[in-house]
Coordinates of C-alpha atoms and ligand atoms in Angstrom, one line a residue:
M1 CA -43.4 181.1 191.5
I2 CA -39.4 181.7 191.6
M3 CA -38.2 181.1 194.9
R4 CA -35.7 183.3 196.2
D5 CA -32.4 182.3 197.7
V6 CA -33.1 180.8 200.8
R7 CA -30.2 181.5 202.7
E8 CA -32.2 185.0 202.8
L9 CA -33.9 183.5 205.3
L10 CA -30.9 183.1 207.8
L11 CA -30.3 185.2 210.6
P12 CA -27.5 187.4 209.2
H13 CA -25.1 185.9 212.4
I14 CA -25.6 182.3 211.3
R15 CA -24.9 183.1 207.4
K16 CA -21.3 184.4 208.4
L17 CA -20.9 181.9 211.5
T18 CA -17.0 180.0 211.1
T19 CA -17.4 176.8 211.9
Y20 CA -16.1 175.0 214.9
Q21 CA -12.6 173.1 213.8
G22 CA -13.1 169.6 215.5
V23 CA -10.4 166.4 215.5
D24 CA -11.2 164.6 212.1
P25 CA -12.1 160.9 212.0
M26 CA -9.6 158.1 212.3
E27 CA -10.0 156.9 208.5
V28 CA -9.8 160.4 207.6
L29 CA -6.4 161.3 209.2
A30 CA -5.0 157.7 207.8
E31 CA -6.1 158.6 204.4
Q32 CA -4.0 161.8 204.9
A33 CA -1.3 160.6 206.0
G34 CA -1.5 157.7 203.2
I35 CA -1.6 154.9 206.4
A36 CA -3.9 152.4 207.6
P37 CA -5.9 153.7 210.1
E38 CA -4.3 151.4 213.0
N39 CA -0.9 152.9 212.4
V40 CA -2.1 156.5 212.6
I41 CA -1.2 158.1 216.4
R42 CA -4.1 160.0 216.9
L43 CA -2.9 162.7 219.8
N44 CA -5.0 165.8 218.7
G45 CA -8.4 165.5 220.9
N46 CA -6.7 164.7 224.2
E47 CA -9.0 161.9 223.9
N48 CA -7.9 158.5 226.9
P49 CA -5.8 156.2 225.2
Y50 CA -7.3 153.2 227.3
G51 CA -11.1 153.7 226.1
P52 CA -14.1 153.4 228.4
S53 CA -14.3 150.8 231.3
P54 CA -14.4 147.6 229.7
K55 CA -17.7 147.1 232.1
V56 CA -19.0 149.7 229.9
I57 CA -18.5 148.2 227.3
E58 CA -20.2 145.0 228.4
A59 CA -23.1 147.2 230.1
L60 CA -23.6 148.8 227.0
G61 CA -24.0 145.2 225.0
N62 CA -26.1 143.8 227.6
F63 CA -29.2 146.6 227.9
R64 CA -32.2 145.7 226.3
Q65 CA -34.5 148.9 226.7
Y66 CA -33.4 151.1 224.5
N67 CA -36.6 151.4 223.0
H68 CA -37.6 153.4 225.9
Y69 CA -37.4 157.3 226.2
P70 CA -34.7 158.7 229.1
D71 CA -35.8 160.0 232.0
Q72 CA -36.1 163.7 231.2
N73 CA -35.4 164.7 235.1
Q74 CA -32.1 162.8 234.9
R75 CA -33.3 161.4 238.4
Q76 CA -30.8 158.0 238.6
I77 CA -27.6 159.9 236.8
R78 CA -28.3 163.2 239.1
E79 CA -28.0 160.9 242.3
K80 CA -25.3 159.4 241.4
L81 CA -23.2 162.2 240.2
A82 CA -24.0 163.8 243.8
G83 CA -22.1 161.3 245.5
Y84 CA -19.5 161.2 243.1
L85 CA -19.3 165.0 243.6
N86 CA -20.6 165.4 246.9
V87 CA -23.3 167.7 246.1
H88 CA -27.1 168.0 246.2
P89 CA -28.4 166.2 243.4
D90 CA -30.5 169.7 242.6
R91 CA -27.4 171.4 242.0
I92 CA -26.4 168.8 238.9
V93 CA -27.5 168.9 235.5
V94 CA -26.3 166.1 232.8
G95 CA -25.5 167.6 229.3
N96 CA -25.0 165.8 225.9
G97 CA -21.5 166.5 226.7
S98 CA -20.6 169.4 228.6
D99 CA -20.7 171.4 224.9
E100 CA -24.1 171.2 225.0
L101 CA -24.2 173.0 228.9
I102 CA -21.6 175.6 227.6
D103 CA -24.3 176.5 225.1
L104 CA -27.7 176.1 227.3
I105 CA -25.8 178.1 229.7
L106 CA -25.1 180.5 226.9
R107 CA -28.6 180.2 225.9
I108 CA -30.4 181.2 229.2
F109 CA -28.3 184.7 229.7
L110 CA -27.5 185.7 226.3
A111 CA -29.4 187.5 224.5
P112 CA -28.0 188.7 221.3
G113 CA -25.4 191.5 221.4
D114 CA -24.2 190.6 224.9
N115 CA -21.3 189.6 225.1
I116 CA -18.9 187.0 227.0
I117 CA -15.2 187.4 228.5
I118 CA -12.7 184.9 228.1
P119 CA -8.7 184.9 228.9
V120 CA -7.2 183.6 225.7
P121 CA -5.9 181.0 224.1
T122 CA -8.1 178.8 225.8
F123 CA -11.1 176.7 224.6
G124 CA -12.8 177.4 221.0
M125 CA -16.3 176.5 222.1
Y126 CA -17.1 179.0 224.3
S127 CA -16.9 181.4 221.2
F128 CA -17.7 179.9 218.9
S129 CA -21.3 178.7 220.9
T130 CA -21.4 182.5 222.0
E131 CA -21.7 183.3 218.1
V132 CA -24.1 180.7 217.3
C133 CA -26.0 182.7 220.0
G134 CA -25.7 186.1 218.4
G135 CA -23.4 187.3 221.1
E136 CA -19.9 188.6 221.2
T137 CA -16.7 187.6 222.8
I138 CA -14.2 190.1 224.3
T139 CA -10.5 188.4 224.5
V140 CA -8.1 189.2 227.1
S141 CA -5.0 188.2 226.8
R142 CA -3.2 185.8 229.2
D143 CA 0.3 187.2 230.3
E144 CA 3.8 185.6 229.4
N145 CA 3.3 182.4 231.1
F146 CA -0.5 182.3 230.2
E147 CA -1.8 183.2 233.7
I148 CA -5.1 185.0 233.4
D149 CA -4.7 188.5 233.8
V150 CA -7.7 189.2 236.4
A151 CA -7.2 193.0 236.5
A152 CA -7.3 193.4 232.6
I153 CA -10.7 190.7 232.6
K154 CA -12.4 192.8 235.2
Q155 CA -11.3 196.6 233.0
S156 CA -13.0 194.6 230.0
I157 CA -16.0 194.1 231.7
T158 CA -19.3 196.3 230.6
S159 CA -23.2 196.3 231.0
K160 CA -23.5 194.0 228.5
T161 CA -21.1 191.3 229.9
K162 CA -22.9 188.3 231.2
I163 CA -20.7 185.4 231.7
A164 CA -17.0 184.9 232.3
F165 CA -15.5 181.2 230.6
L166 CA -12.2 179.8 233.0
A167 CA -11.1 176.6 231.7
S168 CA -9.2 175.2 234.6
P169 CA -6.6 173.2 233.4
N170 CA -7.0 175.2 230.6
N171 CA -6.8 174.1 226.9
P172 CA -4.4 174.7 225.6
T173 CA -2.1 175.5 228.0
G174 CA -2.7 173.2 230.7
N175 CA -2.1 175.5 234.1
I176 CA -4.7 175.9 236.2
A177 CA -7.1 179.3 237.4
T178 CA -6.1 180.3 241.2
E179 CA -9.0 180.1 244.1
S180 CA -8.2 183.7 244.3
Q181 CA -8.4 184.5 240.8
I182 CA -11.7 182.7 240.4
R183 CA -12.8 184.7 243.8
S184 CA -12.1 188.2 241.9
I185 CA -14.0 187.6 238.9
L186 CA -17.0 186.2 240.7
D187 CA -16.9 189.2 243.1
T188 CA -18.1 190.9 240.0
E189 CA -21.1 189.4 240.0
I190 CA -21.2 188.2 236.5
I191 CA -21.9 184.2 235.5
V192 CA -18.5 182.3 235.9
V193 CA -18.3 179.2 234.7
V194 CA -15.1 176.9 236.0
D195 CA -14.5 175.0 233.0
E196 CA -13.0 171.7 235.2
A197 CA -13.1 169.1 232.0
Y198 CA -9.3 167.8 232.7
Y199 CA -9.8 167.8 236.6
E200 CA -9.2 164.4 237.3
F201 CA -5.8 164.6 236.2
C202 CA -5.3 167.3 238.5
G203 CA -7.7 167.2 241.6
Q204 CA -7.8 170.7 242.0
T205 CA -11.8 172.4 241.6
A206 CA -13.6 175.1 242.5
L207 CA -17.0 173.4 243.9
S208 CA -16.2 174.6 247.4
L209 CA -16.9 177.8 246.4
L210 CA -20.3 177.3 245.3
D211 CA -22.1 177.6 248.7
E212 CA -20.4 181.2 248.8
Y213 CA -21.2 182.5 244.8
P214 CA -24.5 181.3 243.3
N215 CA -23.4 182.9 240.4
L216 CA -20.9 179.6 240.0
I217 CA -21.2 177.4 237.1
V218 CA -18.5 174.6 237.1
L219 CA -18.6 172.2 234.1
R220 CA -17.3 168.8 234.2
T221 CA -16.9 165.9 231.7
F222 CA -16.5 161.9 231.1
S223 CA -14.6 162.4 227.8
K224 CA -11.5 162.8 228.8
W225 CA -10.5 161.0 232.0
A226 CA -13.7 158.0 231.9
G227 CA -12.7 157.6 228.0
L228 CA -16.5 158.5 227.0
A229 CA -15.8 161.5 224.4
G230 CA -17.8 158.9 222.0
L231 CA -21.0 158.6 223.9
R232 CA -21.2 162.6 225.6
V233 CA -21.7 162.5 229.1
G234 CA -20.8 166.2 230.3
L235 CA -22.4 168.3 233.8
G236 CA -22.5 171.2 235.3
V237 CA -22.9 172.3 238.5
M238 CA -25.0 175.4 240.1
S239 CA -26.9 177.0 242.3
P240 CA -30.4 175.2 242.5
D241 CA -32.2 177.7 241.3
I242 CA -29.7 178.1 237.6
A243 CA -30.2 174.2 237.6
R244 CA -33.9 174.5 237.7
S245 CA -33.9 176.8 234.8
I246 CA -31.4 174.5 232.6
M247 CA -33.7 171.3 233.1
S248 CA -36.7 173.5 232.5
M249 CA -35.5 174.8 229.0
K250 CA -33.6 172.2 227.9
P251 CA -34.5 169.7 225.5
P252 CA -36.2 167.0 227.0
Y253 CA -34.0 163.8 226.2
N254 CA -30.4 165.4 225.8
V255 CA -29.0 161.9 227.9
N256 CA -29.4 159.2 226.1
L257 CA -30.1 155.8 227.6
A258 CA -26.2 154.5 226.5
S259 CA -25.0 157.8 228.0
E260 CA -26.2 156.8 231.4
I261 CA -25.4 153.2 231.4
A262 CA -21.8 154.7 230.8
L263 CA -22.2 156.9 233.5
T264 CA -23.5 155.1 235.9
V265 CA -21.4 151.9 235.2
S266 CA -18.2 154.2 235.0
L267 CA -18.9 155.4 238.5
D268 CA -19.4 152.1 240.0
D269 CA -15.5 151.2 237.9
L270 CA -13.3 154.0 239.6
P271 CA -10.3 151.8 240.7
T272 CA -10.1 151.2 236.9
L273 CA -10.3 154.2 235.9
T274 CA -8.0 155.8 238.3
G275 CA -5.5 153.3 237.8
R276 CA -5.5 154.6 234.2
I277 CA -5.4 157.9 235.1
E278 CA -2.5 157.7 237.2
A279 CA -1.0 155.6 234.3
I280 CA -1.5 159.3 232.2
V281 CA -0.4 161.8 234.5
A282 CA 2.9 159.6 234.9
E283 CA 3.1 159.2 231.2
R284 CA 2.5 162.9 231.2
E285 CA 5.4 163.7 232.9
R286 CA 7.8 161.2 231.4
M287 CA 7.0 163.2 228.2
M288 CA 7.7 166.2 229.6
G289 CA 11.1 165.3 230.4
L290 CA 11.6 164.2 226.7
L291 CA 10.6 167.1 225.3
Q292 CA 12.3 169.1 227.8
N293 CA 15.9 167.3 225.9
V294 CA 14.5 168.2 222.6
H295 CA 16.4 170.8 221.6
G296 CA 14.1 173.9 219.6
V297 CA 11.2 172.4 221.8
W298 CA 10.0 174.3 224.9
P299 CA 7.0 172.4 226.6
W300 CA 4.7 174.2 229.2
A301 CA 4.4 172.5 232.4
S302 CA 0.7 170.7 232.2
Q303 CA -1.8 169.6 235.2
A304 CA -4.7 168.0 232.2
N305 CA -3.9 165.3 229.7
F306 CA -1.7 167.2 227.1
I307 CA 1.4 169.4 226.8
L308 CA 1.5 172.4 224.9
C309 CA 4.9 172.9 222.9
R310 CA 6.8 176.6 222.0
L311 CA 8.3 175.7 218.3
P312 CA 11.3 177.6 216.8
D313 CA 10.1 181.0 215.8
G314 CA 7.9 180.5 212.3
R315 CA 8.2 177.1 212.5
G316 CA 5.1 175.9 214.1
Q317 CA 2.6 174.8 211.0
E318 CA 6.0 173.2 208.9
I319 CA 6.9 170.8 212.0
F320 CA 2.8 170.1 212.4
E321 CA 2.3 169.3 209.0
G322 CA 5.6 167.4 209.0
M323 CA 4.8 165.1 211.7
C324 CA 1.0 164.6 210.3
R325 CA 2.6 163.3 207.2
R326 CA 4.5 160.4 209.2
G327 CA 1.0 159.9 211.0
I328 CA 1.4 161.4 213.9
F329 CA -1.7 164.1 214.0
P330 CA -1.2 166.6 217.4
R331 CA -3.1 169.6 217.5
Y332 CA -2.2 173.3 215.5
F333 CA -3.9 175.8 216.1
N334 CA -4.2 178.6 213.3
N335 CA -4.3 181.8 215.2
A336 CA -1.7 184.5 215.6
I337 CA -0.8 183.9 219.3
L338 CA -0.3 180.2 218.8
Q339 CA 1.2 180.5 215.2
D340 CA 4.6 178.3 216.8
Y341 CA 2.8 176.0 219.1
M342 CA 1.8 172.8 219.1
R343 CA -0.5 170.5 221.3
I344 CA 0.0 166.8 221.8
S345 CA -2.4 164.7 223.8
V346 CA -0.7 162.2 226.1
G347 CA -1.0 158.6 224.5
F348 CA 0.4 155.3 225.4
P349 CA 4.4 155.3 226.2
E350 CA 5.2 154.0 222.6
E351 CA 3.5 157.1 221.2
T352 CA 5.3 159.2 223.3
D353 CA 8.5 157.3 222.0
R354 CA 7.7 157.7 218.9
V355 CA 6.6 161.6 219.1
I356 CA 9.7 162.2 220.3
E357 CA 11.7 160.8 217.6
V358 CA 10.2 162.4 214.5
L359 CA 9.7 166.0 216.2
S360 CA 13.8 165.4 217.0
D361 CA 14.5 165.0 213.2
L362 CA 12.0 167.6 212.5
V363 CA 13.1 170.4 214.6
G364 CA 16.7 169.4 213.9
R365 CA 16.5 170.2 210.3
Ligands
LIG401 C1 -12.8 168.8 225.7 C2 -12.8 169.3 226.5 C3 -14.4 170.0 226.5 C4 -15.4 169.1 225.7 O1 -16.5 168.1 226.6 P1 -17.3 167.2 226.0 O2 -17.7 167.0 227.5 O3 -16.9 166.2 225.2 O4 -18.1 168.2 225.5 C5 -14.8 171.3 227.4 N1 -14.1 171.8 228.0 C6 -12.7 171.7 227.7 C7 -11.7 172.7 228.5 C8 -12.3 170.9 226.9 O5 -11.2 170.7 226.8

């Protein structure tokens, strides 16, 4: 028997999928630049340079029951989060990173052929996960200041539109969605996901709208503020009906015991983590001032832990590659809107100083 090409068995939308471009591991970056991993300045993933709370590291090493399955109902961690967020635990679902919640939300609302709406530029996972579900993405351009064009979003909604994703603060532009923008889109009665991955760096939240709008879902993550990107801890807050529905269809053990411990101990060590958030916010403001003084670089004011910079016309990729060769890795987006932009995460002060030095040199050529 001659086996036919197994690829023919794949669903058509999976066969033509464009893979999400995540950040490469440290060793890969080091090899690219031909330098030692410890000399790499990694500013492409909005990670927390301070790492997790030291108490998290200690608790993970001391725990002995990794042979047990975690609680599929997430009782303890939902209870713990309810206290932190000041919402009822029935409204909370915890995920393997907030990326998993994006996927789960799409899977309960989106049938093949349905669509989502996103103001662009924004986070890449919304359209990627939509593609995986066989759905389509309607993109609506932000205005010249990267503000959301609410009227254009409303006009673009069709009978097949199920969800709008609004990142606030937005990645990669750093600005927030205002309450009135969020309300206007909620009033259309489609599901509105407000992704607050950077909430702890700005303090603005849509949580208070939950009682009024059962079609609102707020996402949070421990990846950025709590330094847990590698442990995958994210969550959604939503109407109890949607939460129950996601709890009933999610992979039962989606949050592992190490993630549960890291979440719990992080919330028990808020003073340490809050101190670091304050240091990152202060460093963001210092970096902003320094970037404003680099001739040919136009930084965008940010409420998150990164800054988007515009570079001289036609020179985005060249300047990005120049930085990588010198061991600094910012994020470059190879698309039409952001060709001459670069997003730089806020790292340690000495990393900022090196960024400014190298950037001034490259742009000045
Ligand atoms: C980083 C980021 C996430 C991813 O969070 P995880 O919890 O690590 O999956 C989600 N949304 C936005 C806007 C982000 O920038």
